[in-house]
Coordinates of N, CA and C in Angstrom, one line a residue:
X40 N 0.8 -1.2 0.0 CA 0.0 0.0 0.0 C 0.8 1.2 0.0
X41 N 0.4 2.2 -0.9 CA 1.6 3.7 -0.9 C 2.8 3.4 -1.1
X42 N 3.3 2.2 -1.3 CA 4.8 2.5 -0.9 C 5.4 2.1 0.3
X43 N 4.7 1.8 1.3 CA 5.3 2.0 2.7 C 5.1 0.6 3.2
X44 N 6.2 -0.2 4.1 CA 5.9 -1.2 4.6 C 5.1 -1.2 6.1
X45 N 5.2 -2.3 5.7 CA 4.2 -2.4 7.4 C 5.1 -1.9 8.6
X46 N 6.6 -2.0 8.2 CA 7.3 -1.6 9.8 C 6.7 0.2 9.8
X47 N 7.1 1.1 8.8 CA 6.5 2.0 8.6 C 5.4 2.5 9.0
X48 N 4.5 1.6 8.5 CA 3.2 1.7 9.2 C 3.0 1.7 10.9
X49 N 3.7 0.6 11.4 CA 3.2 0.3 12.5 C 4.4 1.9 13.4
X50 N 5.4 2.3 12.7 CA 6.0 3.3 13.3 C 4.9 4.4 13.3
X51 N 4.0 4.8 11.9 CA 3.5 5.7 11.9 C 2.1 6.2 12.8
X52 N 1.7 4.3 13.3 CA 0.9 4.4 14.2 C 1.5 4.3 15.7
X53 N 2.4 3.9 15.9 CA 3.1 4.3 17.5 C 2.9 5.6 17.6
X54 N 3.7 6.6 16.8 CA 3.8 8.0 16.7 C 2.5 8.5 17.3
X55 N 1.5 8.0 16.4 CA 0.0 8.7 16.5 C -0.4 8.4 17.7
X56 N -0.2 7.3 18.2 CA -0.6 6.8 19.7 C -0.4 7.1 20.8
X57 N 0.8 7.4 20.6 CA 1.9 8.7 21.8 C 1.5 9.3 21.6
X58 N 1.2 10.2 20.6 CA 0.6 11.6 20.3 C -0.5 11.7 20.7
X59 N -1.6 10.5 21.0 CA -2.5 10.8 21.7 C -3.0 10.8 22.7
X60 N -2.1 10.1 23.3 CA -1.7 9.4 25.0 C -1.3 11.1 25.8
X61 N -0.3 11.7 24.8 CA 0.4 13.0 25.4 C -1.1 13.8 24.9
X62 N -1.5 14.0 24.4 CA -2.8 14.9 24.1 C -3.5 14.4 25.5
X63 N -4.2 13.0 25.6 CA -4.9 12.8 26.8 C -4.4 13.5 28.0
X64 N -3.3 13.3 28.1 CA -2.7 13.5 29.2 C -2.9 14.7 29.3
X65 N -2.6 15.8 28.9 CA -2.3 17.5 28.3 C -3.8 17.6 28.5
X66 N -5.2 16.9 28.4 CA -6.5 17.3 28.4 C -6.7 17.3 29.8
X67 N -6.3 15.9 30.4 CA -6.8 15.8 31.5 C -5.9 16.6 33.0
X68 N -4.9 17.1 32.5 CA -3.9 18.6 33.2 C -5.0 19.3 33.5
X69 N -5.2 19.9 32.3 CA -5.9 21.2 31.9 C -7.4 20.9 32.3
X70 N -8.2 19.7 32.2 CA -9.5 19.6 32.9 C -8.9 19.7 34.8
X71 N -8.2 19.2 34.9 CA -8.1 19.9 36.7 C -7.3 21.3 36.5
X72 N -6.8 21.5 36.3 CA -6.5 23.4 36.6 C -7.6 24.4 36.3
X73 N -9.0 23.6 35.2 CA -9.7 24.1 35.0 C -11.2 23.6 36.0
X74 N -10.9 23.0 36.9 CA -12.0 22.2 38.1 C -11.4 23.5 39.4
X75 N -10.0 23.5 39.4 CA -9.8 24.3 40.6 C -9.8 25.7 40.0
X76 N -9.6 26.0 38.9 CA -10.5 27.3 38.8 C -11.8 27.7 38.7
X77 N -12.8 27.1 38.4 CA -14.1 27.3 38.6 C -14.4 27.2 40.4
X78 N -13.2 25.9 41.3 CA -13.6 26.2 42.4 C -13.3 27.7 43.2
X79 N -12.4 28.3 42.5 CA -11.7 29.9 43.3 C -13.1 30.4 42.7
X80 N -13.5 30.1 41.3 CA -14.4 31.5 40.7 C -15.8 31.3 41.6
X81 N -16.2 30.1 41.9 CA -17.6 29.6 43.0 C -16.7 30.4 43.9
X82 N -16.1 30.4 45.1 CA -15.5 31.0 46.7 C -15.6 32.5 46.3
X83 N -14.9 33.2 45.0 CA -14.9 34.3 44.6 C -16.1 35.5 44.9
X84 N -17.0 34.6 44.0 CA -18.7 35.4 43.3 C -19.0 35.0 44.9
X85 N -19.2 33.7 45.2 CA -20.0 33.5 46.5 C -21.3 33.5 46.2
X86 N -22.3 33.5 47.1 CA -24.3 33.6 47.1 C -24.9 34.6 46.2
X87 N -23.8 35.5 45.7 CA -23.9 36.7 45.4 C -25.2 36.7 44.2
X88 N -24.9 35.8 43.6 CA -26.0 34.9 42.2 C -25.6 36.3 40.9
X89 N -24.5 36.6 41.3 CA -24.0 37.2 39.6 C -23.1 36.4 39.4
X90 N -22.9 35.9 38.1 CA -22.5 35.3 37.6 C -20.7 35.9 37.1
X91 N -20.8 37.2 36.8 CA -19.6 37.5 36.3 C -19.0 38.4 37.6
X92 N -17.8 38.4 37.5 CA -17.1 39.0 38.3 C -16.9 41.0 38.0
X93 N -17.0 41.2 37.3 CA -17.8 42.5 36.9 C -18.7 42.9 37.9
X94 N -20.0 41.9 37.6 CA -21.3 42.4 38.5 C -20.6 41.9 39.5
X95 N -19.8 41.4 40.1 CA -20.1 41.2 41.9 C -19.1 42.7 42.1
X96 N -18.1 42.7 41.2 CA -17.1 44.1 41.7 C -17.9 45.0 41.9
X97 N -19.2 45.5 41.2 CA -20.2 47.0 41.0 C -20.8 46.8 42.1
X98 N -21.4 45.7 42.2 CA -22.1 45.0 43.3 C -21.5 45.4 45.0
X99 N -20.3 45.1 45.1 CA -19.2 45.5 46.6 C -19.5 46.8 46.2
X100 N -18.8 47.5 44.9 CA -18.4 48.9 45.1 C -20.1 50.0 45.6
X101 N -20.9 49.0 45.3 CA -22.1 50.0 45.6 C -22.3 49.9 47.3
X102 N -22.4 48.7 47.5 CA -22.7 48.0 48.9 C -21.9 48.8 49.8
X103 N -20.1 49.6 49.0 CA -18.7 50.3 50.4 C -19.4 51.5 50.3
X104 N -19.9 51.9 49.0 CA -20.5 53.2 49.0 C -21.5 53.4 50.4
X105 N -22.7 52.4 50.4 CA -23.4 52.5 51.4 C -23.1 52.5 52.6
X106 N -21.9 52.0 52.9 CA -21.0 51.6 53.9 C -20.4 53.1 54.8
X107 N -20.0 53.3 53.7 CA -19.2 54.7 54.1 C -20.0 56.0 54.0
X108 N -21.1 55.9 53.5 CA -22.1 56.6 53.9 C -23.2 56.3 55.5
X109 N -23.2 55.6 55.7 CA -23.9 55.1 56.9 C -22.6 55.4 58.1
X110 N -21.2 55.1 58.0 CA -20.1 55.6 58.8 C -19.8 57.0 58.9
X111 N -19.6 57.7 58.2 CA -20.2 59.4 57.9 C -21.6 59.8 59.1
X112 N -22.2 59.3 58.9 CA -23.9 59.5 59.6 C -23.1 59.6 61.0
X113 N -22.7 58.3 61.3 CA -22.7 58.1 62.4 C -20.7 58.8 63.1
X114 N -19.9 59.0 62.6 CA -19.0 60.2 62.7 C -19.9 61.3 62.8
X115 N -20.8 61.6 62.2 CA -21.2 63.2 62.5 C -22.2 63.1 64.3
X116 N -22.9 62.1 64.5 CA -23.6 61.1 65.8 C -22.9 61.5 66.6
X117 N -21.7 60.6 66.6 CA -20.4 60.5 67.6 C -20.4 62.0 67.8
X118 N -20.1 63.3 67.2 CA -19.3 64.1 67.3 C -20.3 65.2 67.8
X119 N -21.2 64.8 67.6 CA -22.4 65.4 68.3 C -22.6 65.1 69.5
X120 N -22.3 64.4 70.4 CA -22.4 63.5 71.5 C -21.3 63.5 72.1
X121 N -20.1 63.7 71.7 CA -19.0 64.1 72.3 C -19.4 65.7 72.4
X122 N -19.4 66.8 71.9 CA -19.5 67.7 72.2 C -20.6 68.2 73.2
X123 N -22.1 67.1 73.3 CA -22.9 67.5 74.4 C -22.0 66.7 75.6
X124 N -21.6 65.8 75.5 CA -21.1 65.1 77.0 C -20.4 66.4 77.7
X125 N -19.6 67.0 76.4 CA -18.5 67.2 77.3 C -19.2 69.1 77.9
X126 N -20.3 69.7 77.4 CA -20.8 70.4 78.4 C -21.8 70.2 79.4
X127 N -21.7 68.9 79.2 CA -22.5 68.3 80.8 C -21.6 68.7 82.1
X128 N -22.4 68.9 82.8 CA -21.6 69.5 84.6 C -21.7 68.0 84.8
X129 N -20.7 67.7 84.8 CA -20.9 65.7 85.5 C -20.5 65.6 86.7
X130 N -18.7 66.7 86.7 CA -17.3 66.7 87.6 C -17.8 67.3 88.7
X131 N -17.7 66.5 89.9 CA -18.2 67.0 90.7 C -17.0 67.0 92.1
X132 N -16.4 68.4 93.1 CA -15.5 68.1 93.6 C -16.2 68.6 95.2
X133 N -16.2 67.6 96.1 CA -16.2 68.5 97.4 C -15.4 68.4 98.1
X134 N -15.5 69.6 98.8 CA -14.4 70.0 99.6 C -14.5 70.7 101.2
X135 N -14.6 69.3 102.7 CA -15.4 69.4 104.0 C -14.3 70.7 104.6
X136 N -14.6 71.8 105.7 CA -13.8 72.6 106.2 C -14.2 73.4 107.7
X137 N -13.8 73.5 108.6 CA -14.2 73.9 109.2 C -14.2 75.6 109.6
X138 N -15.3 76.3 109.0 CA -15.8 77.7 108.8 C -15.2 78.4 109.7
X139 N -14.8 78.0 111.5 CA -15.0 78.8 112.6 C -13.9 77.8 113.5
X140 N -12.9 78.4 113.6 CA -11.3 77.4 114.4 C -12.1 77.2 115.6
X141 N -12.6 77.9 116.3 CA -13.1 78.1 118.0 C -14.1 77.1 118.2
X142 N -15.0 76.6 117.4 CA -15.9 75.9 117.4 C -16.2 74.7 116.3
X143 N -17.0 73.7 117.0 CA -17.3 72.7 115.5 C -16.1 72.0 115.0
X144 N -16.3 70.9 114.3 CA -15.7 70.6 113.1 C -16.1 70.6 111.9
X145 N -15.1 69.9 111.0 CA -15.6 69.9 109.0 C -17.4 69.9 109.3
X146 N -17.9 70.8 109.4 CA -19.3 70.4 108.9 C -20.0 71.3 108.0
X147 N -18.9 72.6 107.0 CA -18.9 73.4 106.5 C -18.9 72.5 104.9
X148 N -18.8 73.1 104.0 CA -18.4 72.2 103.1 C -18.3 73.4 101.7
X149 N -18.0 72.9 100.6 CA -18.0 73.5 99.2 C -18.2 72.5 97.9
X150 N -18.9 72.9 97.0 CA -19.2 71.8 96.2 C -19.1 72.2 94.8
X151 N -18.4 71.7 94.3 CA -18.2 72.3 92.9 C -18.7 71.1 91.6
X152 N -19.7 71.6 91.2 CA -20.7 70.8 89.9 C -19.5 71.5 88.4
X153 N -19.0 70.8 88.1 CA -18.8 71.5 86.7 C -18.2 70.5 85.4
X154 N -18.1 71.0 83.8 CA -17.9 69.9 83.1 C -16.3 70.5 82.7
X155 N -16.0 70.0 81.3 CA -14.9 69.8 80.7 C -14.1 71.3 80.6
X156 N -15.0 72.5 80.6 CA -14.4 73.6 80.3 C -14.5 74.3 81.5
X157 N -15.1 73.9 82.4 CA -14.8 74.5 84.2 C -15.9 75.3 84.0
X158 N -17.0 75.0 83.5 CA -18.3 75.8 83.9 C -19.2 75.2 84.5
X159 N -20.1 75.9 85.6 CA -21.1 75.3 86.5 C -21.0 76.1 87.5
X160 N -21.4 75.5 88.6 CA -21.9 76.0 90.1 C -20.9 75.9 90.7
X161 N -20.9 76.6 92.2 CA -20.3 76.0 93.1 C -20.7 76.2 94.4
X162 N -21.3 75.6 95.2 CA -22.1 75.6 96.6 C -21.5 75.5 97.7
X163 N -21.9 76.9 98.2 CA -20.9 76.6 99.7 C -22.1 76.7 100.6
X164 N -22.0 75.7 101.9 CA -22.4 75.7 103.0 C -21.8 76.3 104.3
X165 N -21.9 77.5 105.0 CA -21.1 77.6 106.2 C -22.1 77.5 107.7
X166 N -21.5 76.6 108.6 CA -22.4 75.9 109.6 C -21.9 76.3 110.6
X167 N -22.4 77.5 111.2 CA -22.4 77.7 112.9 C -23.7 77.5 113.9
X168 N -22.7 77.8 115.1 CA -24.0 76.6 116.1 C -24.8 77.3 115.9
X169 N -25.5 78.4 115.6 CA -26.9 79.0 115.8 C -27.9 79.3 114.4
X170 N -27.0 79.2 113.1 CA -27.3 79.4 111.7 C -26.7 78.2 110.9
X171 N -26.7 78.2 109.6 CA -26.1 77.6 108.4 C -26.4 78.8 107.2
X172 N -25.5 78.8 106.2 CA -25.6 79.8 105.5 C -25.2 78.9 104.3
X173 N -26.0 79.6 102.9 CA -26.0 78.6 101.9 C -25.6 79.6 100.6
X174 N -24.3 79.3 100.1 CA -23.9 80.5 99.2 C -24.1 79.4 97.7
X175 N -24.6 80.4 96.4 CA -24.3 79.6 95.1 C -23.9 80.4 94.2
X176 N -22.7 79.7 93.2 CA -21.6 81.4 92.9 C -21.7 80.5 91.3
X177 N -22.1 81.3 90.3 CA -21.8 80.5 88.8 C -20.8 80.7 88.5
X178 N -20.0 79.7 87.9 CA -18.7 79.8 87.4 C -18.7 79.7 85.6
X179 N -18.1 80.3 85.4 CA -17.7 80.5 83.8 C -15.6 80.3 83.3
X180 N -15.8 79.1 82.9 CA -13.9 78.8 82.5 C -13.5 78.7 84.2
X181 N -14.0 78.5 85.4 CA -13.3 78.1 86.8 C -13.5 79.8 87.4
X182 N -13.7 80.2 87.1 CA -13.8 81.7 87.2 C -15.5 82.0 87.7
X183 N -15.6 83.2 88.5 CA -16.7 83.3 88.9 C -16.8 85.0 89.1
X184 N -17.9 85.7 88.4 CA -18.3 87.4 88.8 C -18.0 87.5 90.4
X185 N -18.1 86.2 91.7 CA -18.0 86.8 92.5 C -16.9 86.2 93.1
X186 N -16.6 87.1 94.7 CA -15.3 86.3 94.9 C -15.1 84.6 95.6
X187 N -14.0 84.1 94.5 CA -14.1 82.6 95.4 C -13.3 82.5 96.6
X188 N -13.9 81.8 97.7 CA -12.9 81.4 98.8 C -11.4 80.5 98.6
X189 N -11.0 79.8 99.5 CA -10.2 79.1 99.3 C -11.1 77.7 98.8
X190 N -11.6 77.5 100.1 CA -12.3 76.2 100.2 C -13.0 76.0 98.8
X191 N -13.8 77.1 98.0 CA -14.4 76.6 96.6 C -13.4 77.0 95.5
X192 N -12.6 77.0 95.8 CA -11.4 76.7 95.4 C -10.9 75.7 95.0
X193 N -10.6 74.8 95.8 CA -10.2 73.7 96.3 C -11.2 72.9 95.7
X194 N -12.5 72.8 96.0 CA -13.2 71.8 95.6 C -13.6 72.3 93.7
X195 N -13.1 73.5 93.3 CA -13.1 73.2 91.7 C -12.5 72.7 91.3
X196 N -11.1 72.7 91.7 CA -10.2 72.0 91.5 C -10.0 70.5 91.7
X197 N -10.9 70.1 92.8 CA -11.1 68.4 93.0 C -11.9 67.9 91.6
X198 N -12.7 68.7 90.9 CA -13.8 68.4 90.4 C -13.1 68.5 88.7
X199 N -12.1 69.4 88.5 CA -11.6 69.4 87.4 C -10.4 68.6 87.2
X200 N -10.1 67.6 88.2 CA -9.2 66.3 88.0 C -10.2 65.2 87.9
X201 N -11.1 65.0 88.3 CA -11.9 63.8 88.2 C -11.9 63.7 86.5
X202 N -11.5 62.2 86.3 CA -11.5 61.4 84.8 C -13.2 60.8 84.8

């Protein structure tokens, strides 16, 4: 047949047979590199049910949008709430003394209400045996229109270390 003997022949079909064996082989490579890529691309997309990786990227990028808009809201929340805490009169300092050396003990006192920027009250009690006398002085920055004692003094100052 053709010209060619059988050893020919049977060379020309070894060749092809190898050739096919190395093809199978070369398919079935490439069918697993291509099983563990579709498994990254399923872990990838996830529940998401878009199919292409496009739509899941638009998909996140809209979802950080909402994200970082909802974080925004609540930065402006926060910053609102820090700035009321911190003019709350929370800090509260007292300070016991006794009004009169001759007589009595600490049963005099000074009480200072104030928040972060040293504004508020400050209440003084002074107790002798026959009266009690009840002083209340506004303070603005630790400072006050009228004059402060020692003792409310002392107790602003207890009241503007408290953490």
């Amino acid at each position: 047949m053709n010209g060619l003997d059988d050893s020919a022949w049977l060379a020309i079909v070894a060749g092809e047979g190898a050739l096919a064996v190395i093809v199978l082989l070369w398919v079935i490579i490439l069918s697993g590199k291509l099983r563990r890529l579709r498994k990254a691309h399923a872990k990838l997309i996830g529940d998401t049910g878009i199919p292409e990786l496009e739509g899941v990227l638009v998909n996140l990028h809209g979802r950080l949008e909402e994200l970082e808009s909802v974080r925004r809201i609540q930065d402006e929340r926060l910053d609102k709430h820090e700035k009321r805490l911190a003019a709350l009169k929370g800090r509260i300092g007292v300070h016991r003394f006794n009004a009169f050396s001759d007589s009595g003990s600490d049963l005099s006192f000074s009480v200072a209400i104030v928040n972060d920027e040293q504004d508020g009250v400050v209440l003084t009690g002074i107790h002798g045996r026959e009266q009690t006398f009840l002083y209340a002085k506004p303070l603005d920055k630790g400072q006050s229109a009228y004059m402060l004692s020692p003792e409310e003094k002392t107790a602003i100052n207890q009241a503007s270390q408290k953490e």
